[in-house]
Structures are given as C-alpha cells and as structure tokens.
C-alpha cells in the first residue's frame, strides 16, 4: 500500500485520521444538522438523519456480528421508540467518506443491528465525519483502510466452531440489515461471548464498579491513546481456539470439555441472555489464565497475525471501569 499511495502521503494521512478519531472519541457528539445526500460535510462535522434514510447508505467494515449480543442490546435498549432514540443519542456513528459517495462506518455495528431489528426506522441517528477520502481511487481507499486496520476480514466458512479464516472484502455486507428471519451479517457466537465477558458482574465488586472481575479491560492503544481496532475479535479468536483446538490454553483443560458440551445449547438459545451471561462468567478464568497472558494470534490472519490479547488481567485482580480512549 505504501508504494500505491506513497510513503509520505500515507504517513500524513494516517496521522490525520488518527487525530480526527482521537478528537471524536474525546469530545463526543457536537451540534449537528440534518444530513443531505450525497454527504458533502467537512471532517469533524456531524449530521443527523432517520435510520430509514441512513440504513441503505452506511457500509459495515466487518462481515459478522454476535447475534446473541445484538439481541441482548435490543432487549435492553430498543424496546420502545423513546428508548431507541435515547440510546442512539449517546452513540454518534463514526464514518469515513469514500469514493463514489461510499460511506463506511467504523464502530457501533452491534448497536445499529439492534436498532434495525427494533423496527424503529424513524429514530434519528447521528453520524460523525472522521475523514473524507472521496478523492481517492477505490483501490487506494481500501488499501488505506486495510493498512490502518479499520477493516476486519476474517469469517467462518463452515461450522461456527471453526476458527475464522481470511476473506475478501466482497464478503462485507452492503448495508446493515438485521431481522428476526435474516441478516446481512454472519453470526459470530464467540464475539457474543466477548461482549458478555465485558459485562460480567461479581458480588465481590463494589456497587459503583460491579464489573471489576470481568474477563479483560478494554484498554487504549498505548502509543496513540485511542481505541484498539477489533480488540473484541482478538479475544473471540482466542476463545474459539482454546475451546476447540488448543485446550492446553485452559489452566484446567477439562474445563474445555465442559464448555464444548454447552456450545450447541448456546447456538440454539440466542435469545437466552441469562444462559450466555452465566457461560461467559465461567470463561473469566480462561481469559485471566496463564494461556491468555502469552497468547498471540497465529500467522496468516492479515494485520492481526501475531497480535497479543489487549487488556489481559491476571487472576483475582479487581479492575476499574474501562478507560475512555
């Protein structure tokens, strides 16, 4: 990609994109106006439109979501239109404008899937313009997004117990569609488990920090102080690998057999959040075990090759709430 775009221009663009993203996550939403299409907004600005207008336009940058975790968000935050609006008012969607009026979203895939499932199509959604790359060719655009690790191109071709493998960007959904009978995404139950692991509660925690013994901490990138792209998918890969392919990652490998027996039950009980929550709680010891502390994703996974698990915490150590990146 450096030879295509040019080393100096690529470095400048990279730092600019990261700076804009930093400001977005630092200051959050700003005053915004109604969106007009095609989008012609300056970087850093925001606009708002009903979901029914944005749904055909926003392109995801990952081929899968955790179906159970989407249903959990739907049940908690999207039962009424007023609840849905309140949730979306606190979730400005960061986007990048690409060539040919392409608009790709960098975050909140699960939240927007839950909104789509709710049917509250008139709820207003705010988008935040992180970068405008509309002047690039399509190949330059996707080269840069891939290099910046903004595109997750791993998916399962067969069984949901299989490890994900690299896929082409042609397998990215064209838009967000999530209904009870169909979805534009593939299911990743391991990503659902990671979502529940972030929310594990313990009676041993103080009331103002009930998740102090959760599976891991959603840390910031120490070099940029920004969020780590697809952090949850790294942990999802680890869980999948430990349970079905490398049981020695468990401190007690017999625990893997226990979970294997539960796995098919989970897949047939996507809406049973209590079952998913209790199962995730049983995996905290794996996430805080010695196997996770030294784990690296294998080669052959593109930019995720060789990556460690961000936010690892040793056993029995309470942690504070996740930092704001």
PDB file of C-alpha atoms in Angstrom:
ATOM      1  CA  UNK A   1       0.000   0.000   0.000  1.00  0.00           C
ATOM      2  CA  UNK A   2       2.875   2.347   0.645  1.00  0.00           C
ATOM      3  CA  UNK A   3       4.001   2.073  -2.969  1.00  0.00           C
ATOM      4  CA  UNK A   4       0.466   2.684  -4.228  1.00  0.00           C
ATOM      5  CA  UNK A   5      -0.277   5.722  -2.138  1.00  0.00           C
ATOM      6  CA  UNK A   6       3.187   6.961  -1.418  1.00  0.00           C
ATOM      7  CA  UNK A   7       5.017   6.682   1.888  1.00  0.00           C
ATOM      8  CA  UNK A   8       4.950  10.355   2.851  1.00  0.00           C
ATOM      9  CA  UNK A   9       1.310  10.943   1.908  1.00  0.00           C
ATOM     10  CA  UNK A  10       0.295   7.724   3.636  1.00  0.00           C
ATOM     11  CA  UNK A  11       2.059   8.724   6.843  1.00  0.00           C
ATOM     12  CA  UNK A  12       0.446  12.161   6.824  1.00  0.00           C
ATOM     13  CA  UNK A  13      -2.987  10.700   6.145  1.00  0.00           C
ATOM     14  CA  UNK A  14      -2.528   8.104   8.864  1.00  0.00           C
ATOM     15  CA  UNK A  15      -1.689  10.708  11.496  1.00  0.00           C
ATOM     16  CA  UNK A  16      -4.562  12.912  10.342  1.00  0.00           C
ATOM     17  CA  UNK A  17      -7.086  10.090  10.535  1.00  0.00           C
ATOM     18  CA  UNK A  18      -5.883   9.084  13.967  1.00  0.00           C
ATOM     19  CA  UNK A  19      -6.022  12.674  15.210  1.00  0.00           C
ATOM     20  CA  UNK A  20      -9.583  13.148  13.998  1.00  0.00           C
ATOM     21  CA  UNK A  21     -10.645   9.857  15.565  1.00  0.00           C
ATOM     22  CA  UNK A  22      -8.992  10.898  18.819  1.00  0.00           C
ATOM     23  CA  UNK A  23     -10.959  14.148  18.866  1.00  0.00           C
ATOM     24  CA  UNK A  24     -14.183  12.288  18.103  1.00  0.00           C
ATOM     25  CA  UNK A  25     -13.847   9.878  20.997  1.00  0.00           C
ATOM     26  CA  UNK A  26     -12.563  12.623  23.291  1.00  0.00           C
ATOM     27  CA  UNK A  27     -15.294  15.228  22.832  1.00  0.00           C
ATOM     28  CA  UNK A  28     -18.143  13.002  21.621  1.00  0.00           C
ATOM     29  CA  UNK A  29     -21.109  14.429  19.782  1.00  0.00           C
ATOM     30  CA  UNK A  30     -21.283  18.076  18.725  1.00  0.00           C
ATOM     31  CA  UNK A  31     -24.142  20.157  17.423  1.00  0.00           C
ATOM     32  CA  UNK A  32     -25.278  18.748  14.112  1.00  0.00           C
ATOM     33  CA  UNK A  33     -27.725  19.404  11.317  1.00  0.00           C
ATOM     34  CA  UNK A  34     -29.877  17.216   9.129  1.00  0.00           C
ATOM     35  CA  UNK A  35     -27.932  15.069   6.683  1.00  0.00           C
ATOM     36  CA  UNK A  36     -28.159  15.818   2.980  1.00  0.00           C
ATOM     37  CA  UNK A  37     -27.228  13.141   0.461  1.00  0.00           C
ATOM     38  CA  UNK A  38     -24.773  12.608  -1.027  1.00  0.00           C
ATOM     39  CA  UNK A  39     -22.775  13.676   2.006  1.00  0.00           C
ATOM     40  CA  UNK A  40     -20.710  16.812   1.500  1.00  0.00           C
ATOM     41  CA  UNK A  41     -19.566  17.622   5.025  1.00  0.00           C
ATOM     42  CA  UNK A  42     -16.232  18.757   6.395  1.00  0.00           C
ATOM     43  CA  UNK A  43     -14.131  16.494   8.571  1.00  0.00           C
ATOM     44  CA  UNK A  44     -15.169  16.742  12.214  1.00  0.00           C
ATOM     45  CA  UNK A  45     -18.739  17.763  11.478  1.00  0.00           C
ATOM     46  CA  UNK A  46     -21.888  15.805  12.218  1.00  0.00           C
ATOM     47  CA  UNK A  47     -25.327  15.373  10.765  1.00  0.00           C
ATOM     48  CA  UNK A  48     -28.460  13.502  11.715  1.00  0.00           C
ATOM     49  CA  UNK A  49     -30.998  11.532   9.705  1.00  0.00           C
ATOM     50  CA  UNK A  50     -33.728   8.948  10.341  1.00  0.00           C
ATOM     51  CA  UNK A  51     -32.441   5.400  10.332  1.00  0.00           C
ATOM     52  CA  UNK A  52     -34.588   4.582   7.312  1.00  0.00           C
ATOM     53  CA  UNK A  53     -32.539   7.092   5.296  1.00  0.00           C
ATOM     54  CA  UNK A  54     -29.127   6.008   6.609  1.00  0.00           C
ATOM     55  CA  UNK A  55     -29.684   2.245   6.585  1.00  0.00           C
ATOM     56  CA  UNK A  56     -29.167   1.810   2.798  1.00  0.00           C
ATOM     57  CA  UNK A  57     -26.091   4.062   2.815  1.00  0.00           C
ATOM     58  CA  UNK A  58     -23.840   3.005   5.702  1.00  0.00           C
ATOM     59  CA  UNK A  59     -21.468   0.172   4.751  1.00  0.00           C
ATOM     60  CA  UNK A  60     -20.077  -2.068   7.517  1.00  0.00           C
ATOM     61  CA  UNK A  61     -16.389  -2.919   7.735  1.00  0.00           C
ATOM     62  CA  UNK A  62     -16.806  -6.372   9.269  1.00  0.00           C
ATOM     63  CA  UNK A  63     -18.601  -9.452   7.890  1.00  0.00           C
ATOM     64  CA  UNK A  64     -20.007 -10.712  11.181  1.00  0.00           C
ATOM     65  CA  UNK A  65     -21.583  -9.695  14.463  1.00  0.00           C
ATOM     66  CA  UNK A  66     -22.570 -11.677  17.528  1.00  0.00           C
ATOM     67  CA  UNK A  67     -26.265 -12.415  17.052  1.00  0.00           C
ATOM     68  CA  UNK A  68     -26.925 -13.099  20.733  1.00  0.00           C
ATOM     69  CA  UNK A  69     -25.196  -9.882  21.752  1.00  0.00           C
ATOM     70  CA  UNK A  70     -27.326  -7.945  19.239  1.00  0.00           C
ATOM     71  CA  UNK A  71     -30.464  -9.489  20.746  1.00  0.00           C
ATOM     72  CA  UNK A  72     -29.217  -8.552  24.206  1.00  0.00           C
ATOM     73  CA  UNK A  73     -28.792  -4.923  23.148  1.00  0.00           C
ATOM     74  CA  UNK A  74     -32.217  -4.985  21.505  1.00  0.00           C
ATOM     75  CA  UNK A  75     -33.898  -6.286  24.664  1.00  0.00           C
ATOM     76  CA  UNK A  76     -32.129  -3.800  26.926  1.00  0.00           C
ATOM     77  CA  UNK A  77     -32.127  -0.603  24.876  1.00  0.00           C
ATOM     78  CA  UNK A  78     -34.550  -0.736  21.936  1.00  0.00           C
ATOM     79  CA  UNK A  79     -37.929  -1.943  23.190  1.00  0.00           C
ATOM     80  CA  UNK A  80     -39.652   1.423  22.701  1.00  0.00           C
ATOM     81  CA  UNK A  81     -39.009   4.226  20.257  1.00  0.00           C
ATOM     82  CA  UNK A  82     -38.095   6.579  23.088  1.00  0.00           C
ATOM     83  CA  UNK A  83     -35.574   4.066  24.462  1.00  0.00           C
ATOM     84  CA  UNK A  84     -34.140   3.584  20.982  1.00  0.00           C
ATOM     85  CA  UNK A  85     -33.788   7.327  20.478  1.00  0.00           C
ATOM     86  CA  UNK A  86     -32.116   7.797  23.857  1.00  0.00           C
ATOM     87  CA  UNK A  87     -29.637   5.038  23.025  1.00  0.00           C
ATOM     88  CA  UNK A  88     -28.786   6.475  19.615  1.00  0.00           C
ATOM     89  CA  UNK A  89     -28.442   9.982  21.057  1.00  0.00           C
ATOM     90  CA  UNK A  90     -25.467   8.618  23.018  1.00  0.00           C
ATOM     91  CA  UNK A  91     -23.933   6.751  20.062  1.00  0.00           C
ATOM     92  CA  UNK A  92     -22.717   9.016  17.276  1.00  0.00           C
ATOM     93  CA  UNK A  93     -21.560   6.713  14.475  1.00  0.00           C
ATOM     94  CA  UNK A  94     -18.018   7.485  13.202  1.00  0.00           C
ATOM     95  CA  UNK A  95     -17.788   7.260   9.418  1.00  0.00           C
ATOM     96  CA  UNK A  96     -15.352   7.799   6.567  1.00  0.00           C
ATOM     97  CA  UNK A  97     -16.488   9.145   3.211  1.00  0.00           C
ATOM     98  CA  UNK A  98     -15.018   7.234   0.300  1.00  0.00           C
ATOM     99  CA  UNK A  99     -15.050   7.445  -3.486  1.00  0.00           C
ATOM    100  CA  UNK A 100     -18.340   7.252  -5.344  1.00  0.00           C
ATOM    101  CA  UNK A 101     -20.375   8.501  -2.371  1.00  0.00           C
ATOM    102  CA  UNK A 102     -19.342   5.452  -0.338  1.00  0.00           C
ATOM    103  CA  UNK A 103     -19.827   5.895   3.433  1.00  0.00           C
ATOM    104  CA  UNK A 104     -18.216   3.303   5.701  1.00  0.00           C
ATOM    105  CA  UNK A 105     -18.816   3.012   9.439  1.00  0.00           C
ATOM    106  CA  UNK A 106     -16.024   2.453  11.942  1.00  0.00           C
ATOM    107  CA  UNK A 107     -17.984   1.446  15.034  1.00  0.00           C
ATOM    108  CA  UNK A 108     -21.377   0.579  16.581  1.00  0.00           C
ATOM    109  CA  UNK A 109     -22.193  -2.338  14.278  1.00  0.00           C
ATOM    110  CA  UNK A 110     -23.985  -4.243  17.051  1.00  0.00           C
ATOM    111  CA  UNK A 111     -25.916  -1.180  18.184  1.00  0.00           C
ATOM    112  CA  UNK A 112     -27.189  -0.392  14.698  1.00  0.00           C
ATOM    113  CA  UNK A 113     -28.131  -4.032  14.161  1.00  0.00           C
ATOM    114  CA  UNK A 114     -30.243  -3.824  17.318  1.00  0.00           C
ATOM    115  CA  UNK A 115     -31.844  -0.627  16.043  1.00  0.00           C
ATOM    116  CA  UNK A 116     -32.657  -2.252  12.705  1.00  0.00           C
ATOM    117  CA  UNK A 117     -34.200  -5.232  14.479  1.00  0.00           C
ATOM    118  CA  UNK A 118     -36.383  -2.911  16.557  1.00  0.00           C
ATOM    119  CA  UNK A 119     -38.212  -1.574  13.509  1.00  0.00           C
ATOM    120  CA  UNK A 120     -37.995   1.967  14.865  1.00  0.00           C
ATOM    121  CA  UNK A 121     -36.952   3.269  11.455  1.00  0.00           C
ATOM    122  CA  UNK A 122     -37.795   6.911  12.195  1.00  0.00           C
ATOM    123  CA  UNK A 123     -35.285   7.140  15.061  1.00  0.00           C
ATOM    124  CA  UNK A 124     -32.662   9.796  14.309  1.00  0.00           C
ATOM    125  CA  UNK A 125     -29.064   8.588  14.021  1.00  0.00           C
ATOM    126  CA  UNK A 126     -26.080  10.927  14.236  1.00  0.00           C
ATOM    127  CA  UNK A 127     -23.014  10.315  12.090  1.00  0.00           C
ATOM    128  CA  UNK A 128     -19.610  11.914  12.654  1.00  0.00           C
ATOM    129  CA  UNK A 129     -17.313  12.549   9.687  1.00  0.00           C
ATOM    130  CA  UNK A 130     -13.884  11.247  10.726  1.00  0.00           C
ATOM    131  CA  UNK A 131     -12.225  11.522   7.327  1.00  0.00           C
ATOM    132  CA  UNK A 132     -13.043  12.369   3.712  1.00  0.00           C
ATOM    133  CA  UNK A 133     -11.204  10.133   1.253  1.00  0.00           C
ATOM    134  CA  UNK A 134     -13.609  10.662  -1.610  1.00  0.00           C
ATOM    135  CA  UNK A 135     -10.786  11.965  -3.827  1.00  0.00           C
ATOM    136  CA  UNK A 136      -9.011   8.589  -3.841  1.00  0.00           C
ATOM    137  CA  UNK A 137      -9.454   5.744  -6.255  1.00  0.00           C
ATOM    138  CA  UNK A 138     -11.324   2.738  -4.929  1.00  0.00           C
ATOM    139  CA  UNK A 139      -8.143   0.663  -4.660  1.00  0.00           C
ATOM    140  CA  UNK A 140      -6.288   3.440  -2.799  1.00  0.00           C
ATOM    141  CA  UNK A 141      -9.241   3.852  -0.431  1.00  0.00           C
ATOM    142  CA  UNK A 142      -9.398   0.189   0.526  1.00  0.00           C
ATOM    143  CA  UNK A 143      -5.607  -0.075   0.761  1.00  0.00           C
ATOM    144  CA  UNK A 144      -5.561   2.690   3.353  1.00  0.00           C
ATOM    145  CA  UNK A 145      -8.460   1.298   5.393  1.00  0.00           C
ATOM    146  CA  UNK A 146      -6.829  -2.116   5.417  1.00  0.00           C
ATOM    147  CA  UNK A 147      -3.441  -0.706   6.402  1.00  0.00           C
ATOM    148  CA  UNK A 148      -4.994   1.309   9.235  1.00  0.00           C
ATOM    149  CA  UNK A 149      -6.672  -1.884  10.494  1.00  0.00           C
ATOM    150  CA  UNK A 150     -10.167  -0.418  10.045  1.00  0.00           C
ATOM    151  CA  UNK A 151     -11.431  -3.468   8.105  1.00  0.00           C
ATOM    152  CA  UNK A 152     -11.979  -6.871   9.724  1.00  0.00           C
ATOM    153  CA  UNK A 153     -11.679  -9.514   7.012  1.00  0.00           C
ATOM    154  CA  UNK A 154     -11.994 -12.799   8.889  1.00  0.00           C
ATOM    155  CA  UNK A 155     -15.015 -15.082   8.847  1.00  0.00           C
ATOM    156  CA  UNK A 156     -16.033 -18.726   9.189  1.00  0.00           C
ATOM    157  CA  UNK A 157     -16.772 -20.677   6.030  1.00  0.00           C
ATOM    158  CA  UNK A 158     -18.401 -23.690   7.671  1.00  0.00           C
ATOM    159  CA  UNK A 159     -19.102 -24.631  11.282  1.00  0.00           C
ATOM    160  CA  UNK A 160     -19.334 -21.901  13.930  1.00  0.00           C
ATOM    161  CA  UNK A 161     -16.876 -23.915  15.994  1.00  0.00           C
ATOM    162  CA  UNK A 162     -14.231 -23.498  13.268  1.00  0.00           C
ATOM    163  CA  UNK A 163     -11.621 -20.784  13.510  1.00  0.00           C
ATOM    164  CA  UNK A 164     -12.200 -17.809  11.199  1.00  0.00           C
ATOM    165  CA  UNK A 165     -10.107 -17.501   8.051  1.00  0.00           C
ATOM    166  CA  UNK A 166      -9.275 -14.535   5.812  1.00  0.00           C
ATOM    167  CA  UNK A 167     -11.985 -13.478   3.368  1.00  0.00           C
ATOM    168  CA  UNK A 168     -12.138 -10.877   0.622  1.00  0.00           C
ATOM    169  CA  UNK A 169     -13.898  -7.554   1.129  1.00  0.00           C
ATOM    170  CA  UNK A 170     -16.566  -8.744  -1.302  1.00  0.00           C
ATOM    171  CA  UNK A 171     -17.932 -10.636   1.709  1.00  0.00           C
ATOM    172  CA  UNK A 172     -18.564  -7.418   3.629  1.00  0.00           C
ATOM    173  CA  UNK A 173     -22.282  -6.627   3.877  1.00  0.00           C
ATOM    174  CA  UNK A 174     -23.563  -3.875   1.605  1.00  0.00           C
ATOM    175  CA  UNK A 175     -25.516  -2.349   4.474  1.00  0.00           C
ATOM    176  CA  UNK A 176     -26.859  -3.121   7.920  1.00  0.00           C
ATOM    177  CA  UNK A 177     -29.837  -5.427   7.812  1.00  0.00           C
ATOM    178  CA  UNK A 178     -30.799  -7.422  10.893  1.00  0.00           C
ATOM    179  CA  UNK A 179     -34.240  -9.000  11.096  1.00  0.00           C
ATOM    180  CA  UNK A 180     -35.616 -11.979  13.001  1.00  0.00           C
ATOM    181  CA  UNK A 181     -35.542 -14.136   9.863  1.00  0.00           C
ATOM    182  CA  UNK A 182     -32.413 -12.884   8.088  1.00  0.00           C
ATOM    183  CA  UNK A 183     -29.328 -10.708   8.407  1.00  0.00           C
ATOM    184  CA  UNK A 184     -26.737  -9.192   6.112  1.00  0.00           C
ATOM    185  CA  UNK A 185     -24.117 -10.385   8.635  1.00  0.00           C
ATOM    186  CA  UNK A 186     -22.845 -13.809   9.554  1.00  0.00           C
ATOM    187  CA  UNK A 187     -23.133 -14.870  13.172  1.00  0.00           C
ATOM    188  CA  UNK A 188     -20.018 -14.941  15.351  1.00  0.00           C
ATOM    189  CA  UNK A 189     -21.057 -16.526  18.677  1.00  0.00           C
ATOM    190  CA  UNK A 190     -17.552 -16.022  20.032  1.00  0.00           C
ATOM    191  CA  UNK A 191     -17.916 -12.266  19.552  1.00  0.00           C
ATOM    192  CA  UNK A 192     -21.188 -12.510  21.506  1.00  0.00           C
ATOM    193  CA  UNK A 193     -19.366 -14.236  24.361  1.00  0.00           C
ATOM    194  CA  UNK A 194     -16.750 -11.499  24.402  1.00  0.00           C
ATOM    195  CA  UNK A 195     -19.500  -8.896  24.672  1.00  0.00           C
ATOM    196  CA  UNK A 196     -20.955 -10.709  27.657  1.00  0.00           C
ATOM    197  CA  UNK A 197     -17.460 -11.121  29.159  1.00  0.00           C
ATOM    198  CA  UNK A 198     -17.149  -7.330  29.192  1.00  0.00           C
ATOM    199  CA  UNK A 199     -20.306  -7.162  31.321  1.00  0.00           C
ATOM    200  CA  UNK A 200     -19.655  -9.986  33.815  1.00  0.00           C
ATOM    201  CA  UNK A 201     -20.732  -8.916  37.299  1.00  0.00           C
ATOM    202  CA  UNK A 202     -19.483 -10.166  40.646  1.00  0.00           C
ATOM    203  CA  UNK A 203     -20.931  -9.832  44.142  1.00  0.00           C
ATOM    204  CA  UNK A 204     -17.359  -9.299  45.312  1.00  0.00           C
ATOM    205  CA  UNK A 205     -17.194  -5.992  43.423  1.00  0.00           C
ATOM    206  CA  UNK A 206     -18.282  -2.632  44.867  1.00  0.00           C
ATOM    207  CA  UNK A 207     -21.674  -1.285  43.801  1.00  0.00           C
ATOM    208  CA  UNK A 208     -20.086   1.537  41.818  1.00  0.00           C
ATOM    209  CA  UNK A 209     -17.959  -0.931  39.805  1.00  0.00           C
ATOM    210  CA  UNK A 210     -19.920  -4.202  39.532  1.00  0.00           C
ATOM    211  CA  UNK A 211     -17.743  -5.492  36.658  1.00  0.00           C
ATOM    212  CA  UNK A 212     -14.408  -5.362  38.492  1.00  0.00           C
ATOM    213  CA  UNK A 213     -13.703  -9.083  37.908  1.00  0.00           C
ATOM    214  CA  UNK A 214     -14.720  -9.178  34.226  1.00  0.00           C
ATOM    215  CA  UNK A 215     -12.712 -11.062  31.615  1.00  0.00           C
ATOM    216  CA  UNK A 216     -10.436  -8.264  30.399  1.00  0.00           C
ATOM    217  CA  UNK A 217     -10.060  -4.491  30.198  1.00  0.00           C
ATOM    218  CA  UNK A 218     -10.886  -2.632  27.009  1.00  0.00           C
ATOM    219  CA  UNK A 219      -7.655  -0.668  27.028  1.00  0.00           C
ATOM    220  CA  UNK A 220      -6.470   2.154  24.778  1.00  0.00           C
ATOM    221  CA  UNK A 221      -3.566   1.817  22.375  1.00  0.00           C
ATOM    222  CA  UNK A 222      -0.573   2.929  24.498  1.00  0.00           C
ATOM    223  CA  UNK A 223       1.135   4.560  21.513  1.00  0.00           C
ATOM    224  CA  UNK A 224      -1.852   6.644  20.370  1.00  0.00           C
ATOM    225  CA  UNK A 225      -4.212   6.690  23.388  1.00  0.00           C
ATOM    226  CA  UNK A 226      -7.007   5.619  21.036  1.00  0.00           C
ATOM    227  CA  UNK A 227      -9.184   2.539  20.871  1.00  0.00           C
ATOM    228  CA  UNK A 228      -7.660  -0.681  19.530  1.00  0.00           C
ATOM    229  CA  UNK A 229      -9.440  -1.749  16.329  1.00  0.00           C
ATOM    230  CA  UNK A 230     -11.309  -5.047  16.632  1.00  0.00           C
ATOM    231  CA  UNK A 231      -9.971  -5.716  20.118  1.00  0.00           C
ATOM    232  CA  UNK A 232     -13.013  -7.883  20.863  1.00  0.00           C
ATOM    233  CA  UNK A 233     -12.439 -10.051  17.785  1.00  0.00           C
ATOM    234  CA  UNK A 234      -8.938 -10.896  19.008  1.00  0.00           C
ATOM    235  CA  UNK A 235     -10.419 -12.211  22.240  1.00  0.00           C
ATOM    236  CA  UNK A 236     -13.127 -14.022  20.258  1.00  0.00           C
ATOM    237  CA  UNK A 237     -10.459 -15.828  18.228  1.00  0.00           C
ATOM    238  CA  UNK A 238      -8.677 -16.816  21.434  1.00  0.00           C
ATOM    239  CA  UNK A 239     -11.850 -18.286  22.987  1.00  0.00           C
ATOM    240  CA  UNK A 240     -12.599 -20.273  19.830  1.00  0.00           C
ATOM    241  CA  UNK A 241      -9.020 -21.581  19.667  1.00  0.00           C
ATOM    242  CA  UNK A 242      -8.895 -22.524  23.358  1.00  0.00           C
ATOM    243  CA  UNK A 243     -12.210 -24.367  23.437  1.00  0.00           C
ATOM    244  CA  UNK A 244     -11.939 -26.463  20.267  1.00  0.00           C
ATOM    245  CA  UNK A 245      -8.330 -26.506  19.089  1.00  0.00           C
ATOM    246  CA  UNK A 246      -5.832 -25.777  21.859  1.00  0.00           C
ATOM    247  CA  UNK A 247      -7.350 -26.854  25.162  1.00  0.00           C
ATOM    248  CA  UNK A 248      -3.965 -26.510  26.868  1.00  0.00           C
ATOM    249  CA  UNK A 249      -4.731 -22.787  26.976  1.00  0.00           C
ATOM    250  CA  UNK A 250      -7.076 -23.605  29.862  1.00  0.00           C
ATOM    251  CA  UNK A 251      -5.326 -23.894  33.223  1.00  0.00           C
ATOM    252  CA  UNK A 252      -7.563 -26.962  33.638  1.00  0.00           C
ATOM    253  CA  UNK A 253      -8.130 -28.477  30.144  1.00  0.00           C
ATOM    254  CA  UNK A 254     -11.167 -30.424  31.423  1.00  0.00           C
ATOM    255  CA  UNK A 255     -12.982 -27.070  31.523  1.00  0.00           C
ATOM    256  CA  UNK A 256     -12.812 -27.043  27.726  1.00  0.00           C
ATOM    257  CA  UNK A 257     -14.825 -30.265  27.567  1.00  0.00           C
ATOM    258  CA  UNK A 258     -17.462 -28.715  29.803  1.00  0.00           C
ATOM    259  CA  UNK A 259     -17.784 -25.725  27.516  1.00  0.00           C
ATOM    260  CA  UNK A 260     -17.830 -27.835  24.346  1.00  0.00           C
ATOM    261  CA  UNK A 261     -20.920 -29.549  25.708  1.00  0.00           C
ATOM    262  CA  UNK A 262     -22.559 -26.152  26.280  1.00  0.00           C
ATOM    263  CA  UNK A 263     -21.736 -24.737  22.861  1.00  0.00           C
ATOM    264  CA  UNK A 264     -24.554 -26.298  20.853  1.00  0.00           C
ATOM    265  CA  UNK A 265     -27.011 -25.270  23.556  1.00  0.00           C
ATOM    266  CA  UNK A 266     -25.836 -21.672  23.226  1.00  0.00           C
ATOM    267  CA  UNK A 267     -26.353 -21.686  19.466  1.00  0.00           C
ATOM    268  CA  UNK A 268     -29.950 -22.816  19.872  1.00  0.00           C
ATOM    269  CA  UNK A 269     -30.622 -20.271  22.634  1.00  0.00           C
ATOM    270  CA  UNK A 270     -29.515 -16.964  21.135  1.00  0.00           C
ATOM    271  CA  UNK A 271     -32.208 -15.004  22.980  1.00  0.00           C
ATOM    272  CA  UNK A 272     -31.465 -16.559  26.385  1.00  0.00           C
ATOM    273  CA  UNK A 273     -29.235 -13.817  27.751  1.00  0.00           C
ATOM    274  CA  UNK A 274     -29.081 -15.460  31.194  1.00  0.00           C
ATOM    275  CA  UNK A 275     -27.510 -18.584  29.696  1.00  0.00           C
ATOM    276  CA  UNK A 276     -24.991 -16.525  27.725  1.00  0.00           C
ATOM    277  CA  UNK A 277     -24.164 -14.406  30.777  1.00  0.00           C
ATOM    278  CA  UNK A 278     -23.551 -17.433  33.008  1.00  0.00           C
ATOM    279  CA  UNK A 279     -21.485 -19.132  30.297  1.00  0.00           C
ATOM    280  CA  UNK A 280     -19.369 -16.015  29.812  1.00  0.00           C
ATOM    281  CA  UNK A 281     -18.817 -15.812  33.565  1.00  0.00           C
ATOM    282  CA  UNK A 282     -17.472 -19.372  33.500  1.00  0.00           C
ATOM    283  CA  UNK A 283     -14.872 -18.287  30.921  1.00  0.00           C
ATOM    284  CA  UNK A 284     -13.378 -15.492  33.025  1.00  0.00           C
ATOM    285  CA  UNK A 285     -10.815 -17.916  34.480  1.00  0.00           C
ATOM    286  CA  UNK A 286      -9.691 -18.777  30.923  1.00  0.00           C
ATOM    287  CA  UNK A 287      -9.343 -15.107  29.975  1.00  0.00           C
ATOM    288  CA  UNK A 288      -7.352 -14.394  33.143  1.00  0.00           C
ATOM    289  CA  UNK A 289      -5.315 -17.600  32.964  1.00  0.00           C
ATOM    290  CA  UNK A 290      -1.694 -18.169  32.029  1.00  0.00           C
ATOM    291  CA  UNK A 291      -2.584 -19.249  28.493  1.00  0.00           C
ATOM    292  CA  UNK A 292      -4.148 -15.884  27.692  1.00  0.00           C
ATOM    293  CA  UNK A 293      -1.233 -13.931  29.158  1.00  0.00           C
ATOM    294  CA  UNK A 294       1.196 -15.164  26.492  1.00  0.00           C
ATOM    295  CA  UNK A 295      -1.232 -15.830  23.637  1.00  0.00           C
ATOM    296  CA  UNK A 296      -0.598 -14.489  20.140  1.00  0.00           C
ATOM    297  CA  UNK A 297      -2.867 -14.904  17.147  1.00  0.00           C
ATOM    298  CA  UNK A 298      -1.256 -17.170  14.531  1.00  0.00           C
ATOM    299  CA  UNK A 299       0.211 -16.066  11.238  1.00  0.00           C
ATOM    300  CA  UNK A 300      -1.945 -15.981   8.140  1.00  0.00           C
ATOM    301  CA  UNK A 301      -4.557 -13.599   9.565  1.00  0.00           C
ATOM    302  CA  UNK A 302      -3.515 -10.435   7.758  1.00  0.00           C
ATOM    303  CA  UNK A 303      -2.824  -7.469  10.023  1.00  0.00           C
ATOM    304  CA  UNK A 304      -3.973  -9.438  13.068  1.00  0.00           C
ATOM    305  CA  UNK A 305      -1.193 -12.011  12.603  1.00  0.00           C
ATOM    306  CA  UNK A 306       0.948 -12.354  15.713  1.00  0.00           C
ATOM    307  CA  UNK A 307      -1.168  -9.927  17.746  1.00  0.00           C
ATOM    308  CA  UNK A 308      -1.433 -10.416  21.518  1.00  0.00           C
ATOM    309  CA  UNK A 309      -4.587 -10.054  23.628  1.00  0.00           C
ATOM    310  CA  UNK A 310      -5.045  -6.410  24.696  1.00  0.00           C
ATOM    311  CA  UNK A 311      -6.266  -5.794  28.212  1.00  0.00           C
ATOM    312  CA  UNK A 312      -5.197  -9.065  29.810  1.00  0.00           C
ATOM    313  CA  UNK A 313      -5.596  -9.068  33.611  1.00  0.00           C
ATOM    314  CA  UNK A 314      -4.106 -11.645  35.982  1.00  0.00           C
ATOM    315  CA  UNK A 315      -6.438 -13.751  38.156  1.00  0.00           C
ATOM    316  CA  UNK A 316      -8.191 -12.273  41.196  1.00  0.00           C
ATOM    317  CA  UNK A 317      -7.154  -8.693  40.470  1.00  0.00           C
ATOM    318  CA  UNK A 318     -10.047  -6.187  40.515  1.00  0.00           C
ATOM    319  CA  UNK A 319     -10.011  -3.568  37.776  1.00  0.00           C
ATOM    320  CA  UNK A 320     -11.633  -0.185  37.368  1.00  0.00           C
ATOM    321  CA  UNK A 321     -14.046   0.744  34.601  1.00  0.00           C
ATOM    322  CA  UNK A 322     -12.679   0.776  31.066  1.00  0.00           C
ATOM    323  CA  UNK A 323     -10.752   3.947  30.180  1.00  0.00           C
ATOM    324  CA  UNK A 324     -12.083   6.491  27.726  1.00  0.00           C
ATOM    325  CA  UNK A 325      -9.858   6.369  24.663  1.00  0.00           C
TER     326      UNK A 325
END
